[in-house]
mmCIF file of C-alpha atoms and ligand atoms in Angstrom:
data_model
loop_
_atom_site.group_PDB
_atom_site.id
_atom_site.type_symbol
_atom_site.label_atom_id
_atom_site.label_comp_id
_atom_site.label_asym_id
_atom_site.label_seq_id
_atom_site.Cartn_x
_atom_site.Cartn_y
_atom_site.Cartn_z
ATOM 1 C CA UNK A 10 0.000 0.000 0.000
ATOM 2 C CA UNK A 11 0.952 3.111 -0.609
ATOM 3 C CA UNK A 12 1.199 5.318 2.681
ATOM 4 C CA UNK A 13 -2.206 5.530 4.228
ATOM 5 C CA UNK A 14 -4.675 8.554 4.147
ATOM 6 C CA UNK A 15 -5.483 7.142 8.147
ATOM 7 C CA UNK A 16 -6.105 4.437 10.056
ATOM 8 C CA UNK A 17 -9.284 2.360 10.522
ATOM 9 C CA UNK A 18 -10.045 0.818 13.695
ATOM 10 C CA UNK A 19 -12.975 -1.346 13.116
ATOM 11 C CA UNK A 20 -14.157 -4.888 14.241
ATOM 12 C CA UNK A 21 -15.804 -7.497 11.734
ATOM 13 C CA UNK A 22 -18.868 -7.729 10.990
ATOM 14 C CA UNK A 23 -20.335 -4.528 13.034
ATOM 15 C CA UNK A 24 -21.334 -1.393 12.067
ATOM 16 C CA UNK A 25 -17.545 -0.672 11.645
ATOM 17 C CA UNK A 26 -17.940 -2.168 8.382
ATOM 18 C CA UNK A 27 -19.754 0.452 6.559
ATOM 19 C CA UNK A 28 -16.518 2.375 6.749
ATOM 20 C CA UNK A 29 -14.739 -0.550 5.473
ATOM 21 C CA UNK A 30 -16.946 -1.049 2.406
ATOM 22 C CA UNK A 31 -16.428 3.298 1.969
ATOM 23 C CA UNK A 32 -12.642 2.871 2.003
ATOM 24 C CA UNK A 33 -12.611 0.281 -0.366
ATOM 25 C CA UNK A 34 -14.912 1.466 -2.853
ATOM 26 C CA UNK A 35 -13.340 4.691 -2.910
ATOM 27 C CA UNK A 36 -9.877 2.861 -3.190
ATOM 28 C CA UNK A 37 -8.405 5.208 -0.698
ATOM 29 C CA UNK A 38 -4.897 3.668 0.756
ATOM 30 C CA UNK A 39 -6.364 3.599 4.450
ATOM 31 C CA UNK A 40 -4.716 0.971 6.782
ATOM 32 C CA UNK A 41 -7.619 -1.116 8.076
ATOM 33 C CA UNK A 42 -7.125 -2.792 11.829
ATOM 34 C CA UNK A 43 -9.995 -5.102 13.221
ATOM 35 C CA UNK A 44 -9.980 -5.071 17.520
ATOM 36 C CA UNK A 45 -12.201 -7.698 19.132
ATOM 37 C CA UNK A 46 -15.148 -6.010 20.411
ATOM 38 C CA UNK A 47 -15.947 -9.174 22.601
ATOM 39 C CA UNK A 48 -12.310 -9.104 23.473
ATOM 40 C CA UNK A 49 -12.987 -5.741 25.106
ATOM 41 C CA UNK A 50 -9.929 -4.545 22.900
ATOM 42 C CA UNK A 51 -12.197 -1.106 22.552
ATOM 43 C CA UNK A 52 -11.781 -0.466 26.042
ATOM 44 C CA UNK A 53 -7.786 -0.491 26.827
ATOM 45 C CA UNK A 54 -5.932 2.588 27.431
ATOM 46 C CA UNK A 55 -4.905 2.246 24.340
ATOM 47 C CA UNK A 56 -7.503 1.835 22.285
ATOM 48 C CA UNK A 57 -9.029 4.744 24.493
ATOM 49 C CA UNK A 58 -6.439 7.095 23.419
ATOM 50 C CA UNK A 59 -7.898 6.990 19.664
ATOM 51 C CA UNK A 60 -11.076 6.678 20.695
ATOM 52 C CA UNK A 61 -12.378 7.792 24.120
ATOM 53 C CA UNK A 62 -15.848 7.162 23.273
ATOM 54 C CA UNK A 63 -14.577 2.947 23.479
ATOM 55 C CA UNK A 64 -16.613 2.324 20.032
ATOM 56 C CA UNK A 65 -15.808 1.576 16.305
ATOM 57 C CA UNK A 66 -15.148 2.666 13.642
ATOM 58 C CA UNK A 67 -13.094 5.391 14.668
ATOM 59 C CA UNK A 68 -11.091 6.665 11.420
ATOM 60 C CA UNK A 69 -6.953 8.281 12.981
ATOM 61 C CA UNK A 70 -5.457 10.503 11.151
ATOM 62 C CA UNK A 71 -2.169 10.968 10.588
ATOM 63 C CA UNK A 72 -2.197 14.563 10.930
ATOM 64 C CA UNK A 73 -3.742 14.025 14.331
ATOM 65 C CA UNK A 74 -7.125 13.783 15.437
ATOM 66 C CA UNK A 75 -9.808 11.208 15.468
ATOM 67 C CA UNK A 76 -12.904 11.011 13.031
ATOM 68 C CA UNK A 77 -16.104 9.295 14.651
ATOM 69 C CA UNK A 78 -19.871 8.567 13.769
ATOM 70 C CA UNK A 79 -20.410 7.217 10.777
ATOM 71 C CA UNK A 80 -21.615 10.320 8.619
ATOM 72 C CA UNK A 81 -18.699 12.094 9.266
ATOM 73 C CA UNK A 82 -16.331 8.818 8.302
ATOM 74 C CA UNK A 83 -18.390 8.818 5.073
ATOM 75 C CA UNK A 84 -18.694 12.558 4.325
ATOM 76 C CA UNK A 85 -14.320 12.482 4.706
ATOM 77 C CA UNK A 86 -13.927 9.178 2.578
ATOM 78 C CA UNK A 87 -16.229 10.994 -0.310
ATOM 79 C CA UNK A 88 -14.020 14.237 0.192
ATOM 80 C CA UNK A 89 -10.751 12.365 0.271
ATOM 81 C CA UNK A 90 -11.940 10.586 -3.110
ATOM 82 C CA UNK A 91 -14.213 12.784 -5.060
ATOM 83 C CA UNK A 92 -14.092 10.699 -8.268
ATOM 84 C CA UNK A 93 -15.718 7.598 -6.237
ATOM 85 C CA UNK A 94 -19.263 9.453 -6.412
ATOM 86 C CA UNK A 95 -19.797 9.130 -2.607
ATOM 87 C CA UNK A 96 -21.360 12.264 -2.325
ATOM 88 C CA UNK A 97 -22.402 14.629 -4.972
ATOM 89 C CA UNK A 98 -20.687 17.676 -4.895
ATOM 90 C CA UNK A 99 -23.127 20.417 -5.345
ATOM 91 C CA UNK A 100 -26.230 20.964 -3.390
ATOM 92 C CA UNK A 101 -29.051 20.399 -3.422
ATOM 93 C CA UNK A 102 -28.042 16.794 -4.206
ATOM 94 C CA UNK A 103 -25.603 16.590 -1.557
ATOM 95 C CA UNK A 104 -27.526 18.230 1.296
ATOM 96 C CA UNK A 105 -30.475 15.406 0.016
ATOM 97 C CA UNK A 106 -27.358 12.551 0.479
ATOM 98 C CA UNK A 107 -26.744 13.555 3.548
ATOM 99 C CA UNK A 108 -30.188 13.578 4.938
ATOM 100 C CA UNK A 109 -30.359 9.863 4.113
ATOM 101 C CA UNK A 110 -26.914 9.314 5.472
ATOM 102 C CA UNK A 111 -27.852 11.318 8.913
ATOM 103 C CA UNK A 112 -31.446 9.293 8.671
ATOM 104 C CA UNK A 113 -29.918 5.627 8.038
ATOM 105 C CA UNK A 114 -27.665 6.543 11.565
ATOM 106 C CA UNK A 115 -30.586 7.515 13.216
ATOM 107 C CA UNK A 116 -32.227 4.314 12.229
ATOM 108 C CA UNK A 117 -29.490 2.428 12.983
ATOM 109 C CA UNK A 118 -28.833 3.952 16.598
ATOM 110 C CA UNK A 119 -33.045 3.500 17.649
ATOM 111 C CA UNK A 120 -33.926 0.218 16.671
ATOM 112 C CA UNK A 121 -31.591 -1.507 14.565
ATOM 113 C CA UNK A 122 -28.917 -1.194 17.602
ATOM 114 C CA UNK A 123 -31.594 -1.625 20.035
ATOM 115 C CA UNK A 124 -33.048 -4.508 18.632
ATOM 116 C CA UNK A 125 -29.684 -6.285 18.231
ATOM 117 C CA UNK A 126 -28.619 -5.646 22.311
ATOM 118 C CA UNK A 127 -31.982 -4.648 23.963
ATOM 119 C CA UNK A 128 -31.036 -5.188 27.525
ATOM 120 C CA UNK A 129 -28.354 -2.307 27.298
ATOM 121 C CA UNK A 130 -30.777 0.087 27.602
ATOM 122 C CA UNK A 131 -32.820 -1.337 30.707
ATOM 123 C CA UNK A 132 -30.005 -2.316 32.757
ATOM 124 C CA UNK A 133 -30.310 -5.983 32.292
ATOM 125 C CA UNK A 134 -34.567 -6.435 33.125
ATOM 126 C CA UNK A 135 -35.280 -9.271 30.540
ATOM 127 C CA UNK A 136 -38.734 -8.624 30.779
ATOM 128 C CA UNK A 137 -38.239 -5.343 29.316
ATOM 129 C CA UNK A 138 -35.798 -6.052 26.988
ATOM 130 C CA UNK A 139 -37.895 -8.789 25.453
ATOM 131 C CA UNK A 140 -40.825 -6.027 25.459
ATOM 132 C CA UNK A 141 -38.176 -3.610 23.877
ATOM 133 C CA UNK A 142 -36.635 -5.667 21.466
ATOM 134 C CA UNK A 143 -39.929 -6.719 19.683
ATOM 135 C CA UNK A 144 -40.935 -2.955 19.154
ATOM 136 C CA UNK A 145 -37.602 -1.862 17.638
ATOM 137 C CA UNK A 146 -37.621 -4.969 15.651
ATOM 138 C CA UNK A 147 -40.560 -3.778 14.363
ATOM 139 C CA UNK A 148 -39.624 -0.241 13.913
ATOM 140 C CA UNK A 149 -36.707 -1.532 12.042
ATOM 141 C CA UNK A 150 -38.854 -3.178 9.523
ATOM 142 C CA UNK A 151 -40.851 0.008 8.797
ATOM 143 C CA UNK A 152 -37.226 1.748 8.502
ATOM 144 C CA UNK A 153 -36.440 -0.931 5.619
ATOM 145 C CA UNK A 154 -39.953 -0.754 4.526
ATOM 146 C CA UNK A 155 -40.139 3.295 3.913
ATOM 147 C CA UNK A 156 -36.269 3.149 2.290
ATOM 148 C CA UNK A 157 -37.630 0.317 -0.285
ATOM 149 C CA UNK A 158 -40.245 2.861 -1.143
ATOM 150 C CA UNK A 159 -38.073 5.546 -1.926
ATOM 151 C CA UNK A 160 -34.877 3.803 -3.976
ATOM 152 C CA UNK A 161 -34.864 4.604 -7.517
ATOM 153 C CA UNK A 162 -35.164 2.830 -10.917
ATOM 154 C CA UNK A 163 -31.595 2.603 -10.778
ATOM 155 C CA UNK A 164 -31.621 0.710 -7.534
ATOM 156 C CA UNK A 165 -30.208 3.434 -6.114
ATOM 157 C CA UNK A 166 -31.279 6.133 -3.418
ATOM 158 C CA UNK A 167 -30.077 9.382 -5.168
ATOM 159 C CA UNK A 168 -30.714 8.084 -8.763
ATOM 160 C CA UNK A 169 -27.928 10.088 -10.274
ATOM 161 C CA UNK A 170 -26.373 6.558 -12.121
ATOM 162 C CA UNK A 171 -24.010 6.163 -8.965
ATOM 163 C CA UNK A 172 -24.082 4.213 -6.016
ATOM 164 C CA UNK A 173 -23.283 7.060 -2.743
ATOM 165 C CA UNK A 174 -22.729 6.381 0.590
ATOM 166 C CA UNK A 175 -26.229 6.094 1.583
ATOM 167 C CA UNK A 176 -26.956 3.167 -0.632
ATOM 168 C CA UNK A 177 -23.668 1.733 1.132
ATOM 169 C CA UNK A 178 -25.359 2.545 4.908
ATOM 170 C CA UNK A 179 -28.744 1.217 3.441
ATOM 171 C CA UNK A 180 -27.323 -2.043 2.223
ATOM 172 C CA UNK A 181 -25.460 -2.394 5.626
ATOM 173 C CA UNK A 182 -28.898 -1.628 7.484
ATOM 174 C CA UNK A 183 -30.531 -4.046 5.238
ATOM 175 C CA UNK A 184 -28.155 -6.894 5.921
ATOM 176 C CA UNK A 185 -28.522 -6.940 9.279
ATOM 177 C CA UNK A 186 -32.386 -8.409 8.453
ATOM 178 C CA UNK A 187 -30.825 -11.555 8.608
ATOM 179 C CA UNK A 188 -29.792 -11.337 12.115
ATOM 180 C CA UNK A 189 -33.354 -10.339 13.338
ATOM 181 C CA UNK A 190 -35.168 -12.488 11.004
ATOM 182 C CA UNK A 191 -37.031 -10.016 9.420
ATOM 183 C CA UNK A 192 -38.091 -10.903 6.076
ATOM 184 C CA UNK A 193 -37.429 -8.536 3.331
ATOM 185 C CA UNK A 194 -37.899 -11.078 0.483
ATOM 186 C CA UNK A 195 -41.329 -8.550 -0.723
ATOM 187 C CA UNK A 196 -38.716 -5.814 -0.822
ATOM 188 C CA UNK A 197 -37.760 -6.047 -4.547
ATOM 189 C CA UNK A 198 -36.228 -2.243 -4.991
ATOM 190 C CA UNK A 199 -34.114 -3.141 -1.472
ATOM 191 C CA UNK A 200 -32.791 -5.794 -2.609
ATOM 192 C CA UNK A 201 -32.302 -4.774 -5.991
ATOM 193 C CA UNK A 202 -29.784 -1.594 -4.068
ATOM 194 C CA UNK A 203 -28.030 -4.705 -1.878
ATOM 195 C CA UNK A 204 -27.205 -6.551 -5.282
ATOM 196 C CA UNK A 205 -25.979 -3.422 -7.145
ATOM 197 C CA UNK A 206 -23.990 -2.692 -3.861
ATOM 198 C CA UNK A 207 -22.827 -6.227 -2.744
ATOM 199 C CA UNK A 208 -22.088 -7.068 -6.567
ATOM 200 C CA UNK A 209 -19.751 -4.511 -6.543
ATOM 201 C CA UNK A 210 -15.990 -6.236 -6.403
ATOM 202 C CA UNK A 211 -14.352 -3.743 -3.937
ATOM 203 C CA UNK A 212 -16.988 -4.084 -1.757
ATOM 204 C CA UNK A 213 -17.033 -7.974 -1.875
ATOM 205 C CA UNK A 214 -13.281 -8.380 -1.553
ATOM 206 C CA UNK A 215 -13.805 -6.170 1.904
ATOM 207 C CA UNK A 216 -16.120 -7.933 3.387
ATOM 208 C CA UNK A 217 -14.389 -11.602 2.666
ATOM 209 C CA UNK A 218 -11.908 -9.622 4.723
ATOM 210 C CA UNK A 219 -14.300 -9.377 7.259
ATOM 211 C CA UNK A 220 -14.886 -12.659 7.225
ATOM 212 C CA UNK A 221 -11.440 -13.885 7.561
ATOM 213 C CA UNK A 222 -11.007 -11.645 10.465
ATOM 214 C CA UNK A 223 -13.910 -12.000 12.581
HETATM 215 N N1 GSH B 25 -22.191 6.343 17.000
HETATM 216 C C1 GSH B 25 -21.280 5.357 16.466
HETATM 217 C C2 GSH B 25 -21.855 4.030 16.840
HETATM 218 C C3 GSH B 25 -21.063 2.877 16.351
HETATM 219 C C4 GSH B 25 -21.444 1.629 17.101
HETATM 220 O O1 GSH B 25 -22.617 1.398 17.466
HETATM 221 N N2 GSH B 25 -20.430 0.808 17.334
HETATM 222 C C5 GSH B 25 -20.600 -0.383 18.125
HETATM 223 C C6 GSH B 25 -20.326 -1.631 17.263
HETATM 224 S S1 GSH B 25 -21.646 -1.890 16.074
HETATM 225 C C7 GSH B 25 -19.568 -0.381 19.234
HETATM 226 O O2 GSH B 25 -18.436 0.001 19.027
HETATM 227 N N3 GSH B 25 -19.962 -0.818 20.419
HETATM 228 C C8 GSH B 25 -19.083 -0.850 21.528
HETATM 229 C C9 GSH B 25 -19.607 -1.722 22.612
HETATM 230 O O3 GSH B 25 -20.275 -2.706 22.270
HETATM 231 O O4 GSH B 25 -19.321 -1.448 23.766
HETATM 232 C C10 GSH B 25 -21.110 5.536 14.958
HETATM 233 O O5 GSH B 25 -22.027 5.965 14.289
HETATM 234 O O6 GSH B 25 -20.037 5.254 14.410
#
């Protein structure tokens, strides 16, 4: 590799890996590093030196500094690679982007993260995580439900011809269904956008790295 733009601290298979698929669709030289989140690796001194907020992704730059939350990951790998189509440059087409990049983190932050570990946010009651978990799994089906209604011909969400980094943050939403057993198989423009971004071969050689590391 030529020397890296930054380093990624991500773990497999986590939300950490919508920044992967970003970096390596945009072919940016960043130096990608999986930590065990079940390890605890994302809570050593270390570890909370690049990111005190103990989560991934967390994107280092060499310059200094720390980029965090997945919008602004995605908003720097479309600026550090303009030519990849992440974002369109002009507004009102990028302000539109990134209201479906700032709505797909929203989405993923009040039920798809909720649904996945429930008892986080009631200190452990099972009763009301069971009681929580059903109602964000639910709300997380009407999230996939109102995206499939708004993707475009194209089988994208911008329709501009390119896949951008909300079709990347969809997908990534969308592939979680699995884990919840939701069934999206009556969501034809959904997973129409999770072939055209799955298919694509940077994004597929990425995520058989995730699978070899996690
Ligand atoms: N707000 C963060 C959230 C990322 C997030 O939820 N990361 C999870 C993994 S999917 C994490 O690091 N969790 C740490 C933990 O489990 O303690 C972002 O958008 O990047």
């Amino acid at each position: 590799m030529t020397s890296p733009v930054a380093t990624l601290w991500t773990s497999a298979s986590t939300s950490g890996t919508l920044a992967h698929m970003a970096v390596a669709y945009a072919g940016l030289p960043v130096d990608v590093r999986f930590i065990s989140l079940r390890g605890g690796e994302h809570q050593t001194p270390d570890y909370l030196a690049i990111n005190p907020k103990g989560e991934v992704p967390a994107l280092q730059l060499p310059s200094g500094g720390t980029v965090t939350e997945l919008p602004a990951i995605l908003t720097w790998v479309a600026d550090m690679a303009p030519a990849s189509g992440l974002l369109p440059p002009a507004h009102p087409q990028r302000a539109i982007a990134l209201s479906w990049l700032a709505w797909c983190h929203l989405q993923m932050g009040r039920s798809f993260s909720v649904a996945f570990q429930p008892e986080r946010m009631v200190d452990g009651d099972a009763a009301a995580a069971a009681v929580l978990r059903a109602a964000s799994i639910k709300r997380a089906m009407a999230a996939l439900e109102f995206a499939d209604r708004h993707v475009a011909p194209d089988a994208t969400l911008m329709g501009n011809g390119r896949i951008t980094a909300p079709d990347l943050f969809l997908a990534l939403l969308a592939s979680f269904a699995g884990y919840l057993k939701l069934d999206i198989s009556g969501l034809a423009a959904l997973n129409a956008l999770m072939a055209k971004v799955f298919g694509e071969p940077a994004i597929a050689a990425a995520l058989a790295k995730e699978q070899a590391a996690g």
